[in-house]
Amino acid sequence: MRAGKLAVGVIIGFILFTLMVVVILSPSGEDPCRPDGGVSAGGGVPAGELSLPLTEGDYTVSSTYKSADRPGHRGIDLAAADGTPMYAMAGGVVTAAGPASGFGNWIVIDHTIDGAPYSTVYGHMWDDGVAVKVGDTVTAGQLIGAVGSNGQSTGAHLHLEVWDGGRLSGGAETDPQPWLDRAVTPGSGSTGTPSEPKDELRKKPTPPAGGEMPDTDKILSQEHLQVDSVRIGRAVALRFPGVQTIGGWRATDNYPDHPSGRAVDIMIPDYESTEGRELGNRIKNYLLAHKDEFNIDYLIWRQMYIPAQGQPNEMEDRGTPTENHFDHVHVTTDGGGMPTAGQKYGSAPTGGDNDSSESAGGTAAADCAPDFDDRSLNTGEIPEELRKWIALGGKVCREVDSPLLAGLLYHESAGFQAQAVSPVGAQGYGQFMPGTWAVAGAKVDENGQIAGPPGSGSPSDPADAAMASARYLCEIAEGQRAGIADGTLTGDPQALMLAGYNAGPGAVQQYGGVPPYAETQKYVQIVPAEAERFAAA
């Protein structure tokens, strides 16, 4: 948001994205959030691992790093058949993709690993062997291209380089062999097999019922449930076939929700896995997106109490995963009374499919939005006057938690400087340009709620600035959900949101992802890295 060429884009982009109207269609019951069924192109690797750039067994090392016969060789050559699939070694942002002197074509991916910047470089692809573009956010093990013999090459191979500090930002090359030694085969996933979610987690939703939702035997003890609880159980069973069990009525409990028939517990298969947590997040998001239709009172998921109205808060530690709601999503409804003879429950809300109210309101892709894992805040380095507001700002929406907001404000203001002013006039903790503050800023009350007209308050006030930055991030994220769901926007949702803050939402829409601006490319890596310092262990 700071560079001169980006400042105008922020203002224009803010206006453009607030006018966006999008309808998401989900033909044939296909999962609108994961239209590929959840299988990444490269199969992925276990979390935290590096990926080999070529599948083990598909290549041989034909030239090493700065060998005696090639002391100027900055990388390693991996000989492989022309057209062999090529994968990203680590997650990051593509900062170069296309023609390059000597390489024929190259791909440069910038990474942040353990807080430090690195680049991996892939060379000698044919023109049709580059499968990514500048601005794409990739994951470790993702397919990025194919081996070729373009440029200064005497045979098909991948020329691989690793740069400490970044290839295009003044870093220094380093031997790639240690990276190869610790890398795993692409497609190894989390269990050493191709990285597809377990069958029960990756099933596509059943096409939504045009009228009455079918009954389901997945709801246990359904007989004593009130209407709202039955409606939720049927909708979840229909839209999320991975769910196999939904707890219902029970005669006794410490709380009246289940004995009264007002609550259900949606059990999450393999809840400790990435896929299980994602399934629980999506169910929670789906229910919140349609809380009024379902008459929801509150939810509990992964130790977070989430009321239909008001701010979520972390519950006390009750001991077991079940008591802390890590293995199920608890939903309490208003009730709706006991079912009558011939009771009808209607169709399941779908978040799209010609629903005009959603095309105007923006909840069409709400159940596709990403979630943080409810990180708590480490306040050690945060000035006292900001702590309350960063904590409140982290509850505005699910895309923004307190550590991310802290990292953004820290980076923007060069260390939480209230009076920070950039060379182009961006001001305060969140470095708002005056024109952006005029539409996105506002004075807030002691609870963080807007208490003045647009443009009131001050970007140097801890409360006004922190809450304005949080609201602006959340507005950007909401405006991007539909594009993420339908593929108009590609890349990591968090990176897209941060790119919108830095370069303007309109620029992200224009490029269909993180814009190819050097400042923005760095920004989407630096802010999450800064956020880690403010996340409690």
XYZ file of C-alpha atoms in Angstrom, residues 18-477:
460
model
C -16.846 -3.196 -2.949
C -18.945 -3.141 -6.127
C -18.216 -6.742 -7.124
C -21.204 -9.020 -7.669
C -20.443 -12.684 -8.249
C -22.517 -15.841 -8.543
C -20.846 -19.200 -7.882
C -22.240 -22.220 -9.685
C -21.511 -25.759 -8.622
C -22.545 -27.942 -11.582
C -23.288 -31.589 -11.070
C -22.757 -31.362 -7.334
C -19.032 -30.816 -7.760
C -17.262 -29.445 -4.700
C -17.112 -25.674 -5.385
C -14.149 -25.215 -3.057
C -12.050 -28.032 -4.493
C -13.188 -28.630 -8.084
C -10.314 -31.057 -8.655
C -11.546 -33.286 -5.870
C -8.756 -32.200 -3.588
C -5.873 -33.780 -5.511
C -3.002 -31.427 -6.214
C -1.191 -31.616 -9.504
C 2.022 -32.794 -7.960
C 0.603 -34.929 -5.205
C 2.173 -32.815 -2.492
C 4.562 -33.798 0.283
C 4.147 -34.045 4.059
C 3.856 -30.720 5.846
C 7.245 -29.165 6.506
C 9.119 -31.332 4.002
C 10.991 -30.314 0.874
C 10.042 -31.997 -2.385
C 12.444 -33.452 -4.914
C 12.142 -31.449 -8.147
C 11.893 -34.692 -10.155
C 10.472 -38.007 -9.026
C 13.104 -40.303 -7.573
C 14.247 -42.751 -10.244
C 13.408 -40.387 -13.106
C 16.785 -38.623 -13.132
C 20.534 -38.947 -12.667
C 22.975 -36.245 -11.562
C 24.942 -35.299 -14.674
C 26.862 -32.311 -13.275
C 27.384 -31.182 -9.687
C 27.636 -27.760 -8.068
C 30.941 -25.976 -8.887
C 32.728 -29.199 -9.772
C 36.430 -29.264 -10.650
C 35.662 -29.294 -14.366
C 32.949 -26.599 -14.037
C 33.952 -24.242 -11.179
C 31.505 -21.613 -12.386
C 28.506 -23.992 -12.382
C 26.000 -22.426 -9.993
C 23.695 -25.405 -9.687
C 23.188 -29.118 -10.178
C 22.123 -30.734 -13.464
C 19.579 -33.538 -13.216
C 19.449 -35.469 -16.500
C 15.981 -36.790 -17.340
C 13.842 -37.598 -20.342
C 12.425 -34.655 -22.248
C 9.002 -33.826 -20.814
C 9.616 -35.333 -17.344
C 7.303 -33.602 -14.829
C 9.019 -31.048 -12.620
C 7.913 -29.984 -9.128
C 8.416 -27.056 -6.734
C 10.864 -27.952 -3.970
C 9.095 -25.766 -1.389
C 6.075 -23.549 -1.057
C 6.468 -19.961 -2.204
C 5.705 -17.334 -4.830
C 6.795 -17.481 -8.465
C 8.885 -14.364 -9.160
C 10.096 -15.262 -12.673
C 8.725 -17.633 -15.299
C 9.731 -17.504 -18.946
C 12.689 -16.636 -21.187
C 16.062 -16.030 -19.541
C 19.542 -15.735 -20.998
C 21.337 -19.069 -21.036
C 18.394 -20.893 -19.462
C 16.120 -20.853 -22.496
C 13.281 -20.565 -20.002
C 13.513 -20.504 -16.262
C 11.291 -20.492 -13.182
C 12.328 -18.691 -10.007
C 10.367 -19.365 -6.818
C 10.942 -17.318 -3.659
C 10.487 -19.081 -0.317
C 10.546 -18.147 3.349
C 11.874 -21.081 5.380
C 12.320 -20.768 9.148
C 12.015 -17.022 8.687
C 14.819 -16.784 6.111
C 14.464 -15.970 2.391
C 15.572 -18.440 -0.278
C 14.987 -18.975 -3.981
C 14.970 -22.131 -6.058
C 15.715 -21.804 -9.785
C 14.676 -24.290 -12.488
C 16.135 -24.000 -15.983
C 16.109 -25.179 -19.635
C 12.380 -25.794 -20.109
C 10.847 -25.508 -23.557
C 8.295 -22.736 -24.064
C 5.448 -25.175 -23.417
C 7.260 -26.641 -20.409
C 6.549 -23.713 -18.056
C 3.319 -24.416 -16.177
C 3.279 -21.451 -13.773
C 3.286 -17.687 -14.148
C 4.684 -14.796 -12.158
C 2.579 -14.188 -9.067
C 1.435 -17.787 -8.638
C 1.646 -19.174 -5.122
C 2.816 -22.788 -5.176
C 3.142 -25.558 -2.623
C 5.923 -28.076 -2.113
C 5.484 -30.916 -4.589
C 3.256 -28.936 -6.950
C 3.726 -29.511 -10.686
C 5.402 -26.417 -12.182
C 6.706 -27.544 -15.567
C 8.523 -30.176 -17.599
C 12.168 -30.969 -18.343
C 13.532 -29.637 -21.633
C 16.808 -28.797 -23.362
C 16.359 -25.127 -24.158
C 19.076 -22.471 -24.067
C 22.701 -23.423 -23.410
C 22.021 -27.134 -23.071
C 23.408 -30.246 -24.747
C 20.698 -32.636 -23.622
C 17.413 -32.803 -21.715
C 17.967 -31.980 -18.061
C 16.864 -29.771 -15.212
C 19.381 -27.177 -14.100
C 18.584 -26.543 -10.405
C 19.919 -23.685 -8.292
C 19.342 -22.678 -4.662
C 19.957 -19.092 -3.545
C 20.342 -18.025 0.068
C 18.729 -14.579 0.355
C 16.909 -14.741 -2.968
C 17.898 -15.013 -6.632
C 16.498 -11.641 -7.655
C 17.184 -9.766 -4.416
C 20.944 -9.846 -3.993
C 21.374 -13.316 -2.496
C 24.160 -15.827 -3.058
C 23.999 -19.242 -4.688
C 24.560 -22.272 -2.502
C 24.994 -25.995 -3.102
C 21.563 -27.558 -3.849
C 22.742 -31.030 -2.793
C 21.818 -30.640 0.915
C 18.321 -29.664 -0.207
C 18.101 -32.746 -2.420
C 19.397 -34.938 0.399
C 16.578 -33.961 2.746
C 13.811 -33.797 0.116
C 11.124 -36.440 -0.341
C 9.475 -37.732 -3.499
C 6.605 -35.596 -4.829
C 3.334 -37.388 -4.267
C 4.434 -38.834 -0.923
C 1.708 -36.895 0.874
C 1.377 -37.414 4.608
C 1.682 -41.192 4.601
C 4.224 -42.037 1.927
C 1.532 -42.588 -0.705
C 0.085 -40.176 -3.282
C -1.255 -37.181 -1.411
C -4.972 -37.657 -1.802
C -7.244 -37.183 1.184
C -8.664 -40.372 2.643
C -11.628 -41.658 0.664
C -14.145 -40.636 3.296
C -12.768 -37.096 3.285
C -12.459 -36.490 -0.455
C -15.907 -37.588 -1.646
C -17.698 -34.910 -3.611
C -20.964 -33.604 -2.187
C -24.197 -35.111 -3.352
C -26.068 -32.766 -5.719
C -28.291 -30.542 -3.569
C -31.884 -31.637 -3.319
C -34.248 -29.500 -5.332
C -36.933 -29.822 -2.686
C -36.977 -31.932 0.462
C -33.654 -33.148 1.885
C -33.531 -36.930 2.231
C -33.559 -38.494 5.672
C -30.254 -39.920 6.861
C -29.265 -42.677 9.249
C -26.049 -40.796 10.063
C -27.944 -38.837 12.746
C -27.899 -40.863 15.950
C -30.841 -40.621 18.377
C -32.851 -38.507 15.934
C -36.189 -39.225 17.540
C -36.006 -36.488 20.190
C -34.384 -33.781 18.076
C -36.134 -30.490 17.386
C -36.732 -29.288 13.819
C -33.679 -27.005 13.504
C -31.313 -29.762 14.663
C -32.737 -32.294 12.215
C -32.457 -29.748 9.396
C -28.756 -29.190 10.139
C -28.042 -32.912 10.400
C -29.677 -33.615 7.060
C -27.958 -30.697 5.315
C -24.501 -31.643 6.581
C -25.001 -35.293 5.680
C -26.058 -34.257 2.181
C -23.324 -31.687 1.493
C -20.424 -33.406 3.288
C -20.518 -37.145 2.542
C -17.214 -37.572 4.401
C -19.173 -37.213 7.641
C -20.317 -40.625 8.832
C -21.737 -39.905 12.288
C -23.789 -37.039 13.713
C -24.518 -37.217 17.422
C -27.994 -36.101 18.409
C -30.230 -36.352 21.448
C -29.041 -37.721 24.770
C -31.000 -37.924 27.979
C -28.439 -36.374 30.317
C -25.624 -33.884 29.889
C -23.881 -31.100 31.816
C -25.645 -28.602 29.562
C -29.289 -28.604 28.413
C -28.591 -28.387 24.657
C -28.585 -32.109 23.837
C -31.312 -33.236 26.293
C -33.594 -30.531 24.893
C -33.004 -31.707 21.305
C -31.489 -28.376 20.259
C -27.967 -29.619 19.439
C -26.032 -32.014 17.222
C -22.376 -33.093 17.227
C -20.885 -33.553 13.738
C -18.066 -36.082 14.149
C -14.964 -35.470 11.989
C -13.155 -38.562 10.605
C -9.396 -38.534 11.197
C -9.759 -35.168 12.914
C -6.038 -34.848 13.693
C -5.061 -34.892 10.001
C -4.848 -31.871 7.729
C -7.770 -33.204 5.710
C -9.858 -33.764 8.825
C -9.248 -30.284 10.130
C -10.059 -28.853 6.698
C -13.335 -30.785 6.636
C -14.270 -29.467 10.081
C -13.373 -25.920 9.068
C -15.496 -26.114 5.949
C -18.475 -27.506 7.847
C -18.147 -24.737 10.424
C -17.863 -22.105 7.693
C -20.835 -23.517 5.788
C -23.017 -23.426 8.878
C -21.940 -19.892 9.787
C -22.617 -18.722 6.231
C -26.201 -19.951 6.635
C -26.647 -19.353 10.375
C -29.900 -17.438 9.914
C -31.441 -20.113 7.700
C -30.480 -22.789 10.219
C -31.461 -20.705 13.280
C -28.057 -21.341 14.845
C -27.379 -20.112 18.381
C -23.684 -21.024 18.555
C -21.006 -23.500 17.409
C -17.961 -25.002 19.111
C -14.999 -26.298 17.075
C -11.425 -26.892 18.175
C -11.926 -25.265 21.585
C -13.413 -22.102 20.103
C -16.891 -20.943 21.152
C -18.418 -19.195 18.117
C -21.738 -17.417 18.702
C -24.023 -16.575 15.806
C -23.860 -12.974 16.984
C -20.787 -11.437 18.598
C -17.134 -12.387 18.795
C -15.745 -15.928 19.181
C -13.579 -16.738 22.175
C -11.286 -19.548 23.240
C -12.742 -21.933 25.797
C -10.962 -23.247 28.862
C -9.052 -26.490 28.424
C -11.431 -29.263 29.421
C -8.935 -32.080 28.945
C -9.800 -34.530 26.168
C -10.156 -33.930 22.403
C -13.871 -34.672 22.701
C -14.412 -32.296 25.624
C -12.453 -29.613 23.760
C -14.417 -30.276 20.552
C -11.421 -31.215 18.417
C -13.082 -34.363 17.040
C -16.477 -32.844 16.306
C -18.290 -29.630 15.448
C -20.962 -28.898 18.046
C -23.992 -26.903 16.876
C -26.723 -25.555 19.125
C -29.864 -24.212 17.449
C -32.860 -22.191 18.576
C -34.792 -25.448 18.358
C -37.879 -24.778 16.274
C -40.086 -27.164 18.222
C -40.570 -30.901 17.897
C -41.364 -32.262 14.416
C -44.999 -32.821 13.566
C -46.523 -35.540 11.401
C -45.377 -35.051 7.817
C -42.777 -32.453 8.897
C -40.908 -30.855 5.984
C -37.292 -29.651 6.302
C -36.740 -28.053 2.899
C -33.610 -28.162 0.764
C -30.020 -27.705 1.919
C -28.575 -24.205 1.428
C -25.934 -24.526 -1.265
C -24.066 -21.217 -1.263
C -24.717 -20.619 -4.959
C -26.786 -22.176 -7.756
C -29.014 -19.283 -8.821
C -29.560 -18.021 -5.279
C -30.069 -14.339 -6.000
C -29.805 -13.317 -2.369
C -26.293 -14.688 -2.259
C -25.291 -13.199 -5.564
C -25.952 -9.831 -3.994
C -24.685 -10.556 -0.530
C -21.404 -12.338 -0.968
C -21.944 -15.566 1.007
C -21.826 -17.682 -2.129
C -18.336 -18.931 -1.425
C -18.224 -18.282 2.302
C -17.766 -21.971 3.108
C -14.628 -21.963 0.916
C -12.821 -19.407 3.063
C -9.564 -20.442 4.742
C -9.081 -20.679 8.481
C -6.192 -20.178 10.830
C -5.742 -22.844 13.458
C -6.817 -20.367 16.145
C -3.309 -19.151 16.975
C -3.054 -17.272 20.229
C -1.116 -14.024 20.564
C 2.381 -13.583 22.002
C 2.253 -9.997 23.287
C 5.872 -9.784 24.455
C 7.029 -7.422 21.693
C 3.743 -5.559 21.258
C 3.362 -2.124 22.905
C 0.781 -2.101 25.671
C -1.441 0.411 23.875
C -1.851 -1.954 20.890
C -2.400 -5.285 22.609
C -6.144 -5.028 23.238
C -6.842 -3.820 19.712
C -4.740 -6.445 17.969
C -6.528 -9.103 20.006
C -9.930 -7.678 19.023
C -8.870 -7.214 15.410
C -8.034 -10.907 15.202
C -11.706 -11.744 15.818
C -13.244 -9.703 12.994
C -13.161 -12.573 10.478
C -11.741 -16.066 10.175
C -9.128 -15.079 7.583
C -7.322 -12.732 9.981
C -5.993 -13.828 13.350
C -4.204 -11.654 15.894
C -0.631 -12.789 15.049
C -1.169 -11.979 11.363
C -2.544 -8.541 12.218
C 0.385 -7.928 14.562
C 2.880 -8.969 11.889
C 1.253 -6.674 9.348
C 1.236 -3.635 11.645
C 4.806 -4.330 12.754
C 6.027 -4.532 9.162
C 3.989 -1.595 7.896
C 5.105 0.835 10.597
C 8.706 -0.420 10.917
C 8.232 -1.653 14.455
C 4.862 -0.306 15.691
C 5.647 3.370 15.126
C 2.420 5.328 15.525
C 3.678 8.370 13.631
C 5.293 6.470 10.751
C 4.949 8.307 7.425
C 6.214 6.877 4.136
C 7.845 8.917 1.350
C 4.535 8.864 -0.545
C 2.440 9.913 2.449
C 1.137 6.626 3.884
C 0.475 7.121 7.580
C 0.346 5.398 10.930
C 0.440 1.812 12.125
C -1.256 0.385 9.037
C 0.315 2.857 6.595
C -2.967 4.035 5.106
C -2.890 6.527 2.275
C -5.218 9.466 3.099
C -7.605 8.496 0.311
C -7.828 4.911 1.562
C -8.375 6.024 5.153
C -11.220 8.223 3.941
C -13.189 5.115 2.920
C -11.715 2.337 5.112
C -10.824 4.169 8.347
C -13.111 5.170 11.187
C -13.077 5.979 14.885
C -13.958 2.996 17.085
C -15.435 2.644 20.564
C -13.987 0.724 23.507
C -15.275 -2.560 22.048
C -13.658 -1.994 18.665
C -16.964 -1.185 16.976
C -17.180 1.672 14.459
C -18.233 4.833 16.293
C -17.735 7.506 13.637
C -18.248 8.199 9.940
C -15.797 6.966 7.263
C -12.515 8.830 7.507
C -12.957 9.737 11.171
C -10.425 8.745 13.794
C -6.724 8.581 13.094
C -4.361 6.089 11.404
C -1.943 6.854 14.260
C -4.451 5.940 16.979
C -3.857 2.343 18.207
C -7.551 1.442 18.330
C -8.645 3.127 15.100
C -5.645 1.890 13.110
C -5.622 -1.732 14.280
C -9.352 -2.193 13.765
C -9.286 -0.437 10.372
C -6.486 -2.712 9.168
C -8.375 -5.781 10.377
C -11.630 -4.662 8.752
C -9.876 -3.821 5.496
C -8.151 -7.223 5.365
C -11.465 -8.939 6.060
C -13.274 -6.930 3.399
C -10.589 -7.857 0.891
C -10.842 -11.535 1.859
